[in-house]
PDB file of C-alpha atoms in Angstrom:
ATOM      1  CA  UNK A   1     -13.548  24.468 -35.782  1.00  0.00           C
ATOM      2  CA  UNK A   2     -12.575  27.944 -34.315  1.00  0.00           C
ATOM      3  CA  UNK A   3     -14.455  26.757 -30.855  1.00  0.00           C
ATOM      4  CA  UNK A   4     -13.039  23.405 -30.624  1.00  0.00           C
ATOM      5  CA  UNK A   5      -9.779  24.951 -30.709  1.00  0.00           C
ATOM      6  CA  UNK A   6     -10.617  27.250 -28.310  1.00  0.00           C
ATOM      7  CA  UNK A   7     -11.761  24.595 -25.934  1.00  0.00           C
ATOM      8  CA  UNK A   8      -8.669  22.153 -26.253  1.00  0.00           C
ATOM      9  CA  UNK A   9      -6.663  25.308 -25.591  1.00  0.00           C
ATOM     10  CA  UNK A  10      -8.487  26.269 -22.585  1.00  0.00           C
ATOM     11  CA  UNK A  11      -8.715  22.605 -21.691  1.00  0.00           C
ATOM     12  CA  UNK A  12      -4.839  22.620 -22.114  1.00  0.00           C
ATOM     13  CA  UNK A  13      -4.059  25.799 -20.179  1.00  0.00           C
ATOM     14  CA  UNK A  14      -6.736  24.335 -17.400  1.00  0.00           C
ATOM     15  CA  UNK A  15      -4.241  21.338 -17.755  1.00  0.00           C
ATOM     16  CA  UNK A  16      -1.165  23.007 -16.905  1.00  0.00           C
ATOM     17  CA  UNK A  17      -2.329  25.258 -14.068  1.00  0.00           C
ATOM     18  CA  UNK A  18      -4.263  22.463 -12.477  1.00  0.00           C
ATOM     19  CA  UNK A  19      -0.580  20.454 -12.630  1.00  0.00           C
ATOM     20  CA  UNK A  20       0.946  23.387 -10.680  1.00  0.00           C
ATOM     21  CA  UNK A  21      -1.922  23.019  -8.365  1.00  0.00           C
ATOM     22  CA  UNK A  22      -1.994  19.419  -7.799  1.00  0.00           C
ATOM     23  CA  UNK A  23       1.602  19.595  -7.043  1.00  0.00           C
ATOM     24  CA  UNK A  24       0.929  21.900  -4.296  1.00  0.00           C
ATOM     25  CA  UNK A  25       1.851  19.968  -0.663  1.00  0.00           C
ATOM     26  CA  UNK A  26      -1.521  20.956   1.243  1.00  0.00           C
ATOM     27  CA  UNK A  27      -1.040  19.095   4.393  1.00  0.00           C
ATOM     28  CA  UNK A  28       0.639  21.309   7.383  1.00  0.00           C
ATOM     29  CA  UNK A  29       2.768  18.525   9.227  1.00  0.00           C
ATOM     30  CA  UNK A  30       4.098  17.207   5.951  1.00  0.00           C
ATOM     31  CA  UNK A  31       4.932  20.663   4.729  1.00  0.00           C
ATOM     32  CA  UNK A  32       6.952  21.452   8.153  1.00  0.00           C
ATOM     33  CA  UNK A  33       8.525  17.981   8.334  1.00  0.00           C
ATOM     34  CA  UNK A  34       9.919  17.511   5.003  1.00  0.00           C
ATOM     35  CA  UNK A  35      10.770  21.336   4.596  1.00  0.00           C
ATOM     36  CA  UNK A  36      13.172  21.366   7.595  1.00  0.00           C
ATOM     37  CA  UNK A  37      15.829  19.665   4.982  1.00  0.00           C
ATOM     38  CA  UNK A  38      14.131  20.273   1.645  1.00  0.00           C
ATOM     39  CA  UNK A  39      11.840  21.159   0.002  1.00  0.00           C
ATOM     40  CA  UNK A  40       8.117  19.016   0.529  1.00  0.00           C
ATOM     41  CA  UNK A  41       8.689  16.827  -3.036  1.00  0.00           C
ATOM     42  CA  UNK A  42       4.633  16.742  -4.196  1.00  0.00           C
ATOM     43  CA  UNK A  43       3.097  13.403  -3.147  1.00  0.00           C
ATOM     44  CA  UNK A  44       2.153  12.357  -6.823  1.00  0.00           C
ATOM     45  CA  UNK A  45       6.207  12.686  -8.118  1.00  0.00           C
ATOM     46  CA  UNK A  46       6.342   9.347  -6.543  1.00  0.00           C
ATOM     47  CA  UNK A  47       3.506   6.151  -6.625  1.00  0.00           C
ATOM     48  CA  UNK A  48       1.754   4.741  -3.280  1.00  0.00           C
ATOM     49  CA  UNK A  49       4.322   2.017  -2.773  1.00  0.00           C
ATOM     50  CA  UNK A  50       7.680   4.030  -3.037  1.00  0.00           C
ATOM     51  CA  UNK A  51       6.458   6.446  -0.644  1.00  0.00           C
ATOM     52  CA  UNK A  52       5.855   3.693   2.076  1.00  0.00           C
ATOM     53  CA  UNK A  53       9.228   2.620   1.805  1.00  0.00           C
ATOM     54  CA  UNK A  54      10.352   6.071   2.283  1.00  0.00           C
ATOM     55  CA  UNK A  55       8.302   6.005   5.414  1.00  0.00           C
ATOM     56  CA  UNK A  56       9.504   3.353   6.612  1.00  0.00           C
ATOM     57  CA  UNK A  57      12.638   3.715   6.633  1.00  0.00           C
ATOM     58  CA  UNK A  58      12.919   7.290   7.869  1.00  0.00           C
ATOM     59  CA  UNK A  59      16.065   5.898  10.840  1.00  0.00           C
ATOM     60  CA  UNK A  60      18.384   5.834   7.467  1.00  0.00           C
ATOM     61  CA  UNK A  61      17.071   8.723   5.452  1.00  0.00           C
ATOM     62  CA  UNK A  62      19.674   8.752   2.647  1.00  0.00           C
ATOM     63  CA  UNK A  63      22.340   8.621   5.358  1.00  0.00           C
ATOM     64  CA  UNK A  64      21.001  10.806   7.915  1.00  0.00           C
ATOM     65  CA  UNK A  65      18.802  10.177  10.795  1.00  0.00           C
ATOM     66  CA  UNK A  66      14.927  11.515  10.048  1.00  0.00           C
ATOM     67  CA  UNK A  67      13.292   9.748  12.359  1.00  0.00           C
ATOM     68  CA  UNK A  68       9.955  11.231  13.603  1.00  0.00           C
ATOM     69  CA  UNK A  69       7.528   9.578  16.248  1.00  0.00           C
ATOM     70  CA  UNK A  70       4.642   7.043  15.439  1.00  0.00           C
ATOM     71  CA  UNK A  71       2.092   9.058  14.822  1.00  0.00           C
ATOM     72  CA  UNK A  72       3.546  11.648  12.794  1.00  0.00           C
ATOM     73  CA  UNK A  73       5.116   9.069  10.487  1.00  0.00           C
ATOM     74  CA  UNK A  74       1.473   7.821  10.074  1.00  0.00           C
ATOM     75  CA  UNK A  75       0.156  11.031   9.238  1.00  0.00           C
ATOM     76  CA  UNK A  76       2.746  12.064   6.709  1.00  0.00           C
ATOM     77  CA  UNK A  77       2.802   8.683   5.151  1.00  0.00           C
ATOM     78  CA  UNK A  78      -0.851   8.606   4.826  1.00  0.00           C
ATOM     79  CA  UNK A  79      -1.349  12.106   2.963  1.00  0.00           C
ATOM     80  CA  UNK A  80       1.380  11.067   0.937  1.00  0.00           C
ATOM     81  CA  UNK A  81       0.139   7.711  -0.112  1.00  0.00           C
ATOM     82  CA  UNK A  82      -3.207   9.404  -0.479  1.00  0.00           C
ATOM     83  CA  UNK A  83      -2.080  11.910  -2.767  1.00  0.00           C
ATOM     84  CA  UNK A  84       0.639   9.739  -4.186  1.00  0.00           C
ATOM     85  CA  UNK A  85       1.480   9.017  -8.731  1.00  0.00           C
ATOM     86  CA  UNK A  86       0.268   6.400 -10.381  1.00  0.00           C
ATOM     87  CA  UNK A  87       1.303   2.822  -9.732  1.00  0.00           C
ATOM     88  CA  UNK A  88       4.811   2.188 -12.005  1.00  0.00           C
ATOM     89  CA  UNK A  89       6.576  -0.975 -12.108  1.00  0.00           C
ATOM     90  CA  UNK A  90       9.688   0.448 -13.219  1.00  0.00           C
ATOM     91  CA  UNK A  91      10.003   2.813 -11.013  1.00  0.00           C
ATOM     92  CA  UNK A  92      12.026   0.224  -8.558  1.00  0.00           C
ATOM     93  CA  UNK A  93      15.775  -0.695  -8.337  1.00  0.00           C
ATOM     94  CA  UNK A  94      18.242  -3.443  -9.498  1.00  0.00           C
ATOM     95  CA  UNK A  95      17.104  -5.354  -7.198  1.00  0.00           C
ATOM     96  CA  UNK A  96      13.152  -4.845  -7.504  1.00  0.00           C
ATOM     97  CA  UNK A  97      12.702  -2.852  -4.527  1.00  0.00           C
ATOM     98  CA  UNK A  98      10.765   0.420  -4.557  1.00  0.00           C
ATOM     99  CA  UNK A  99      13.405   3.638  -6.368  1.00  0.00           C
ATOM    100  CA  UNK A 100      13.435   6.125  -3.057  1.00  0.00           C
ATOM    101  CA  UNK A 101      14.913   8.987  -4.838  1.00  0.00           C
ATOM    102  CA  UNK A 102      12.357  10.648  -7.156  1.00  0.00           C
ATOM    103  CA  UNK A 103      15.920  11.679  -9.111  1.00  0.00           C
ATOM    104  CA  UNK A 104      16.020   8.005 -10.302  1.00  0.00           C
ATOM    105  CA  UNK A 105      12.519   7.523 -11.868  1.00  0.00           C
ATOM    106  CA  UNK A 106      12.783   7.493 -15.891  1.00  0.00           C
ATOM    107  CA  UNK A 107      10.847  10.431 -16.844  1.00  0.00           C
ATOM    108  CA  UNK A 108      12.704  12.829 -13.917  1.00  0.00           C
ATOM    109  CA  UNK A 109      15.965  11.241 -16.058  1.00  0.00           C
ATOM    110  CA  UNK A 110      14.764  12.038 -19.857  1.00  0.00           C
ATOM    111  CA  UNK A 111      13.014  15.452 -18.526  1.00  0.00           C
ATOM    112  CA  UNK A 112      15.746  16.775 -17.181  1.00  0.00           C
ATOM    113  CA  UNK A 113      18.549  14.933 -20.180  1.00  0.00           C
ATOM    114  CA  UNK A 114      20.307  17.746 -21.879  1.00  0.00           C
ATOM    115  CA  UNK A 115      18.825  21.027 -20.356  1.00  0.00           C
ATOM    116  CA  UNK A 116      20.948  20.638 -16.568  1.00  0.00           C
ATOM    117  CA  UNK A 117      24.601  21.544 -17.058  1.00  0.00           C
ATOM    118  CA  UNK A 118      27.191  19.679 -15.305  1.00  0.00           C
ATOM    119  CA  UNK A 119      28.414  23.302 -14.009  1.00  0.00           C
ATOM    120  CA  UNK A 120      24.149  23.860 -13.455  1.00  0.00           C
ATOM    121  CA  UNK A 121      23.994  20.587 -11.227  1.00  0.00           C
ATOM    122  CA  UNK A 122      27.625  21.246  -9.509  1.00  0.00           C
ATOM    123  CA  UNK A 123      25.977  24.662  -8.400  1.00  0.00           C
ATOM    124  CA  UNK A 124      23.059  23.035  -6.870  1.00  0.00           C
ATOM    125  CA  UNK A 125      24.573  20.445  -5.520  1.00  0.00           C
ATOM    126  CA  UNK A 126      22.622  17.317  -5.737  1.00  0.00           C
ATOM    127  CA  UNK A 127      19.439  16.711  -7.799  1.00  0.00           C
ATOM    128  CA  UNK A 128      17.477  17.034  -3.997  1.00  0.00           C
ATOM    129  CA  UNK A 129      17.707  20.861  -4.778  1.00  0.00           C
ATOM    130  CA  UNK A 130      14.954  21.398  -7.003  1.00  0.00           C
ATOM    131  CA  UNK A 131      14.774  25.397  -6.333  1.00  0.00           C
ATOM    132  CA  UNK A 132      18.315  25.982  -7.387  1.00  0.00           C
ATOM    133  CA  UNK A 133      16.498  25.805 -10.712  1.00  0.00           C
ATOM    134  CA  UNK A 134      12.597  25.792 -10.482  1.00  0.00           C
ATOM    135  CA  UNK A 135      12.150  29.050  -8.244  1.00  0.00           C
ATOM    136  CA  UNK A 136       8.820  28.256  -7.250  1.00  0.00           C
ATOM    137  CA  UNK A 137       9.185  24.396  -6.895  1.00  0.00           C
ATOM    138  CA  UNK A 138       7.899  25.045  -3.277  1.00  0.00           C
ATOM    139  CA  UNK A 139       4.347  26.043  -4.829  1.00  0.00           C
ATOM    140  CA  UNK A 140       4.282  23.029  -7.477  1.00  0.00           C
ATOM    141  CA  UNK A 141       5.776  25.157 -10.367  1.00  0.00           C
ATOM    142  CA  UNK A 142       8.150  23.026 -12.224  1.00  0.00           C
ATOM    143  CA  UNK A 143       7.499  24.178 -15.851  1.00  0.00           C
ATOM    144  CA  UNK A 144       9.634  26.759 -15.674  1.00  0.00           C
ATOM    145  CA  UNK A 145      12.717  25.549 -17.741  1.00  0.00           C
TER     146      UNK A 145
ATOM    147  CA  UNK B   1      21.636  44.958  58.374  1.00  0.00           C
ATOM    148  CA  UNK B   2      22.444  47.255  55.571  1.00  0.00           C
ATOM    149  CA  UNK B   3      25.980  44.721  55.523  1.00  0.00           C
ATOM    150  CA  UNK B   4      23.491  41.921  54.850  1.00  0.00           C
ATOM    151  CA  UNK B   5      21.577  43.585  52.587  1.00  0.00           C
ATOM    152  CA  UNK B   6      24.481  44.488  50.460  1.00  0.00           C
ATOM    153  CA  UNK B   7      26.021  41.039  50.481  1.00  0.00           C
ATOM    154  CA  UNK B   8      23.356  39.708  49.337  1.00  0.00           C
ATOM    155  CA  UNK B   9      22.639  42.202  46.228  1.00  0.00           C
ATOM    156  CA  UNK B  10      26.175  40.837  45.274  1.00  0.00           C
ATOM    157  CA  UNK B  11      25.241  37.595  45.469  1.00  0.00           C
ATOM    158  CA  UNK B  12      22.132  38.134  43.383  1.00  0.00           C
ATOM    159  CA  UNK B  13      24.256  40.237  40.893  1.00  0.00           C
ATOM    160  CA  UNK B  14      27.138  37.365  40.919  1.00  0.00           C
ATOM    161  CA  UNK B  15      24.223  34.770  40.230  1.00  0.00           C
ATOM    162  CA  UNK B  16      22.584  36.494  37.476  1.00  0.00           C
ATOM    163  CA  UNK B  17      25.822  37.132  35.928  1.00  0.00           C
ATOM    164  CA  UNK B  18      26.743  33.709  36.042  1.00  0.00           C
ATOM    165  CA  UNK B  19      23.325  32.517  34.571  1.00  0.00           C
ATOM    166  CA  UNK B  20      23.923  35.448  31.744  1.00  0.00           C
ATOM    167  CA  UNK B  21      27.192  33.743  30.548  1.00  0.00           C
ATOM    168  CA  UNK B  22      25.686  30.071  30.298  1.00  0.00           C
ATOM    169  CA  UNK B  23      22.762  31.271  28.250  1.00  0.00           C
ATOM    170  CA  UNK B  24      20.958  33.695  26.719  1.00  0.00           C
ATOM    171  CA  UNK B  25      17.751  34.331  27.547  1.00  0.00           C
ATOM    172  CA  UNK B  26      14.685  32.281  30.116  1.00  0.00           C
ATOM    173  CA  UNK B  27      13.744  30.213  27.250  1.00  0.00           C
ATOM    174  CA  UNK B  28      16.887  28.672  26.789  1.00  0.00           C
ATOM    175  CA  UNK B  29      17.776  28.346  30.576  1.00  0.00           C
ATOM    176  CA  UNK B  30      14.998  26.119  30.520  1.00  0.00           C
ATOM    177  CA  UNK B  31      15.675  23.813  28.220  1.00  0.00           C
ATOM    178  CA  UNK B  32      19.116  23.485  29.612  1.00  0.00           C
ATOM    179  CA  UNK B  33      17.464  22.762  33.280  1.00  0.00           C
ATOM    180  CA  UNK B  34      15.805  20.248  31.370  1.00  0.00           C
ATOM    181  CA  UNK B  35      18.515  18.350  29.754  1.00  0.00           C
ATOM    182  CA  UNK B  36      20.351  18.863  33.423  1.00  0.00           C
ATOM    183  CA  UNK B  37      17.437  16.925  34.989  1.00  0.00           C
ATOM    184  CA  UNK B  38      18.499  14.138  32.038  1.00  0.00           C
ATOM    185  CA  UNK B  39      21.844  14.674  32.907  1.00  0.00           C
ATOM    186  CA  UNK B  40      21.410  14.144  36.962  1.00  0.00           C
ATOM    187  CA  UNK B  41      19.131  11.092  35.998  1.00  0.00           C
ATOM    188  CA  UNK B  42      21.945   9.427  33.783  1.00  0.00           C
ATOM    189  CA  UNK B  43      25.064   9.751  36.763  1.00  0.00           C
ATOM    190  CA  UNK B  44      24.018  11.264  40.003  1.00  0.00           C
ATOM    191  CA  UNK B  45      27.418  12.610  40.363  1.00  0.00           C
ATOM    192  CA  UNK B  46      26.212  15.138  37.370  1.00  0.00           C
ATOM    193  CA  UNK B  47      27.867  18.587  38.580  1.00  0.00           C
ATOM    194  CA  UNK B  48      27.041  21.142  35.735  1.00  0.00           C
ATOM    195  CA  UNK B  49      27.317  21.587  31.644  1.00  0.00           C
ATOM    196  CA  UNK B  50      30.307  22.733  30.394  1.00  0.00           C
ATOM    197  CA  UNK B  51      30.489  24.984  27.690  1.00  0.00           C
ATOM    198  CA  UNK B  52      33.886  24.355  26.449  1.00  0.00           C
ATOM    199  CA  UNK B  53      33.539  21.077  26.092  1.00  0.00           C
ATOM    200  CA  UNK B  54      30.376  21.368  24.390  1.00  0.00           C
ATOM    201  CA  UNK B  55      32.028  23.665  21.319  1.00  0.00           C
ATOM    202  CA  UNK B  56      34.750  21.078  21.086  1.00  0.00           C
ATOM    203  CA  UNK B  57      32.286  18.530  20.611  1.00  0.00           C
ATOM    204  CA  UNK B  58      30.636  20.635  18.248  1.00  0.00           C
ATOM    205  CA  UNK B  59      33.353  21.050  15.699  1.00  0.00           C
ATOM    206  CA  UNK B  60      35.271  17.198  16.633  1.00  0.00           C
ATOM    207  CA  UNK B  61      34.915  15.282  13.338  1.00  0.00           C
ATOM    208  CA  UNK B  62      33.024  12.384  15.092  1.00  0.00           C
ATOM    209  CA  UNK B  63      33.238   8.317  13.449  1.00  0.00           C
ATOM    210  CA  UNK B  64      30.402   6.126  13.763  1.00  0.00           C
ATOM    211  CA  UNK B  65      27.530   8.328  11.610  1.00  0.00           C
ATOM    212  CA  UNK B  66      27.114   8.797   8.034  1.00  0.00           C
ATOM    213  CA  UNK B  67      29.672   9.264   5.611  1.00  0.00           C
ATOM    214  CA  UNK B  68      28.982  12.528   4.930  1.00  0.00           C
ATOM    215  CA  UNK B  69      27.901  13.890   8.258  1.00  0.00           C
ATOM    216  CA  UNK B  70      31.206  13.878  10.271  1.00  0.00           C
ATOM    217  CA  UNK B  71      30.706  16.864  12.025  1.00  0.00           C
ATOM    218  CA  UNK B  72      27.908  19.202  13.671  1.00  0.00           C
ATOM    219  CA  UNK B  73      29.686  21.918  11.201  1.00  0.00           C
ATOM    220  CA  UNK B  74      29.013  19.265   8.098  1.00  0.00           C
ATOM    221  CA  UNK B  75      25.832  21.146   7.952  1.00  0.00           C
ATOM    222  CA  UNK B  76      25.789  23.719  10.257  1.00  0.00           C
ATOM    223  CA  UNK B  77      29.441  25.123   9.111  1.00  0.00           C
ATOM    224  CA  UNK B  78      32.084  26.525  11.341  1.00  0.00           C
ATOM    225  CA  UNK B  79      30.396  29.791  11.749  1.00  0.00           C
ATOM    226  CA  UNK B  80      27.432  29.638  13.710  1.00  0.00           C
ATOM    227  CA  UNK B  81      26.850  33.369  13.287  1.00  0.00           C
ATOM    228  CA  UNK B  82      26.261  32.292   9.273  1.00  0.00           C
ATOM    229  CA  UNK B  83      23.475  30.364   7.671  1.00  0.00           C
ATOM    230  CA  UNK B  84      24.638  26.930   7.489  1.00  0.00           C
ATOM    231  CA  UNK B  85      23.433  24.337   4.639  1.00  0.00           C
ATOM    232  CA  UNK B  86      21.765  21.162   4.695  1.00  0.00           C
ATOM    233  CA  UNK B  87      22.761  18.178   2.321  1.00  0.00           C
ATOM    234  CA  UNK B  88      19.966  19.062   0.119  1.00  0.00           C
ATOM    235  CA  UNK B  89      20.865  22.538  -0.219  1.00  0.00           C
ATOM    236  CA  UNK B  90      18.862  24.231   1.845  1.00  0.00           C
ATOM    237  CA  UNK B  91      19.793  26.873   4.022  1.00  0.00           C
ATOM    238  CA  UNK B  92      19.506  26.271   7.815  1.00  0.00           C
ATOM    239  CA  UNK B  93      19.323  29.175  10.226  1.00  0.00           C
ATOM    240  CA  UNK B  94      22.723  30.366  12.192  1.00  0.00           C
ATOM    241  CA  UNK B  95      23.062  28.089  15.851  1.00  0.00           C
ATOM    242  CA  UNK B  96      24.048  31.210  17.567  1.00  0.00           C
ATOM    243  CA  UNK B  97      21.398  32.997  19.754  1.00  0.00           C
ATOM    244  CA  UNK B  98      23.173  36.470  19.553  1.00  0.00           C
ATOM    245  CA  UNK B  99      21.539  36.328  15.768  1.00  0.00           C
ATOM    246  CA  UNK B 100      18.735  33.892  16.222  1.00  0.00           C
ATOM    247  CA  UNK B 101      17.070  34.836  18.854  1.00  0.00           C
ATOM    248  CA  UNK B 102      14.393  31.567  19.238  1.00  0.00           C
ATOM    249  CA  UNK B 103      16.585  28.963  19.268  1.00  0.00           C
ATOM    250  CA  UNK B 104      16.680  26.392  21.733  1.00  0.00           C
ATOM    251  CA  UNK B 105      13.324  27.431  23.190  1.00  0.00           C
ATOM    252  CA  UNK B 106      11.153  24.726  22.287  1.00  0.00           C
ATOM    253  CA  UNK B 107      12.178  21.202  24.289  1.00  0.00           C
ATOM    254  CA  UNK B 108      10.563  18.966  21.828  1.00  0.00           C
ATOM    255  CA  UNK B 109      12.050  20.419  18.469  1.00  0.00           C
ATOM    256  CA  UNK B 110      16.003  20.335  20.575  1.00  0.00           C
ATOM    257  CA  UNK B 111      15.211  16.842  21.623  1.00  0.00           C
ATOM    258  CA  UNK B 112      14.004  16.152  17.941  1.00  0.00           C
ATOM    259  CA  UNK B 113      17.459  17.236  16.507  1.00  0.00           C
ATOM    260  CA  UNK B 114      19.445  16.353  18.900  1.00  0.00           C
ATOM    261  CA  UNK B 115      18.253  12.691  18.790  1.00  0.00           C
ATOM    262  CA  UNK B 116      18.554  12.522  14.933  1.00  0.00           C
ATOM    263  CA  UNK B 117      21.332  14.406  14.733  1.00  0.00           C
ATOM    264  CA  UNK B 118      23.754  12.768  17.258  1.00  0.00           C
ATOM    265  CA  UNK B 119      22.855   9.576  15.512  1.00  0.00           C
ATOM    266  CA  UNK B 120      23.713  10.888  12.175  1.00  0.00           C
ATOM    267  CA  UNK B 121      27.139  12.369  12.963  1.00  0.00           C
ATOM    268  CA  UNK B 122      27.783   9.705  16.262  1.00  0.00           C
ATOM    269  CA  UNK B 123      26.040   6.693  15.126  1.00  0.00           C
ATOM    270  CA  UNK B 124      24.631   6.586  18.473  1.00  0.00           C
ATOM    271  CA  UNK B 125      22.621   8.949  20.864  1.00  0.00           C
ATOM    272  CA  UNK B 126      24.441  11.816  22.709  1.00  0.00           C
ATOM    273  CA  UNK B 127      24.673  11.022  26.176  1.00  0.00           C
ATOM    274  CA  UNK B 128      22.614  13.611  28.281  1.00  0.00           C
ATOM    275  CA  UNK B 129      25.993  15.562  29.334  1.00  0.00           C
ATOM    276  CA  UNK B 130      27.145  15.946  25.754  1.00  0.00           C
ATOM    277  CA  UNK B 131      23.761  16.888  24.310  1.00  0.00           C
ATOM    278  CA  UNK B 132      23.683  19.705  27.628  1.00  0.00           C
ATOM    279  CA  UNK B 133      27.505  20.737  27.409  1.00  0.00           C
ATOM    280  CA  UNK B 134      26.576  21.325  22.964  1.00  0.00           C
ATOM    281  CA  UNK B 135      23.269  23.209  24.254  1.00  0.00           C
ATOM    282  CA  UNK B 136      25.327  25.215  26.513  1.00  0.00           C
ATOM    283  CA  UNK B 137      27.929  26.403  24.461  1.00  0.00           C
ATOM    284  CA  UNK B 138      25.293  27.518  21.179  1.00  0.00           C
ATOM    285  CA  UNK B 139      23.245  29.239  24.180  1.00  0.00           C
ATOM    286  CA  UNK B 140      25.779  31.261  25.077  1.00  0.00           C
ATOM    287  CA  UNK B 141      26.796  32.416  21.561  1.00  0.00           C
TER     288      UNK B 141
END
């Protein structure tokens, strides 16, 4: 009994460092790209299909012009979709196409329900800003709260 | 002779003092020859950047880009001595060379930014003589 435990609770803490891990944005041009703005979200907080539409539609990037040239747009989309969350059919809009904002998928909503402040989220400014809470969001560490 | 010589030391000094005010340092004279190379390319009758005009431009609240990128300063504030801030909240580096000493050295990155940001704030590309009057001016700062 005593060992059992002991394995689910290294097999847990394996869990949760491995998360942090496979959070981690490895590839260099993805890294540099994204950062310039914010920071490089982790490829799996979003599945295959959303991040092609964010690729593709980099020329209206919530507003602002992100446009990059061919091949770096192929790159970055293809580590992304390589590394990208599991395939979620809700995770689209009203009208079916694929959610771009990470912000909008259902568990970022009920995670984040009740511990952000309205005076915690006026202080960061948008919900783009993961650092303003999650010091080392840049590394994958989101368990912080 | 020594006339000569002397007249031409001024001239040298008058030229380098001229260059000194239009920009800081060799790496960002050359990206301005660059984008004056655009400029002669886009109107033959191209005679030079100016500087004023380029700061004006700078803080002008533009029409034509996205809602909430009116301005160069929308992001970059009205200080470009101070960190400015980008929509996501992350900090961008001051413009001004006098406390950031590599920018505008690297053509591709200024053409990068440039072209997005023009079309963010404009709606439309900066013509060669705005992007080079802009460049000027945060040069020189």
């Amino acid at each position: 009994m005593k060992r059992l435990l002991l394995a689910a609770a290294l097999l847990a803490s394996t869990a949760v460092a491995a998360t942090a891990a496979d959070r981690m944005v490895t590839d260099e041009m993805t890294k540099a790209e994204c950062a310039a703005c914010h920071i490089a979200y982790p490829p799996r907080l979003l599945p295959a299909a959303n991040w092609e539409a964010v690729m593709a539609g980099l020329q209206d990037h919530f507003g602002e012009v992100a446009s990059l040239d061919d091949a770096s747009v192929a790159h970055i989309r293809d580590y992304l979709v390589a590394n990208a969350g599991k395939d979620d059919p809700t995770a689209v809009d009203a009208e079916g196409k694929p959610l771009l904002r990470i912000s909008e998928r259902r568990w970022f909503v009920g995670e984040h329900k009740g511990e952000v402040s309205e005076a915690s989220l006026k202080k960061a400014g948008t919900w783009a800003n993961c650092v303003a809470c999650h010091k080392g969001a840049e590394k994958g560490q989101f368990d912080d709260d | 002779m020594k006339h000569a010589r002397a007249i031409a030391m001024a001239i040298g000094l008058a030229a380098a003092a001229f260059t000194g005010a239009a920009s800081a340092g060799p790496g960002q004279d050359a990206i301005i020859a660059a984008w004056a190379d655009k400029a002669k390319a886009a109107d033959p009758a191209f005679s030079g950047f100016d500087a004023a005009a380029g700061k004006a431009f700078f803080f002008a609240k533009h029409t034509g880009g996205g809602a909430e990128t009116p301005s160069c300063t929308s992001c970059h504030t009205d200080n470009i001595k101070k960190s400015g801030q980008t929509r996501a909240g992350k900090a961008i580096d001051p413009m001004a060379v006098s406390v950031q000493a590599d920018r505008y050295t690297d053509l591709a990155k200024v053409e990068k930014w440039i072209g997005r940001n023009c079309n963010s704030v404009l709606g439309r590309d900066c013509t060669a003589k705005e992007a080079g009057d802009v460049i000027s001016w945060l040069a020189s700062q």
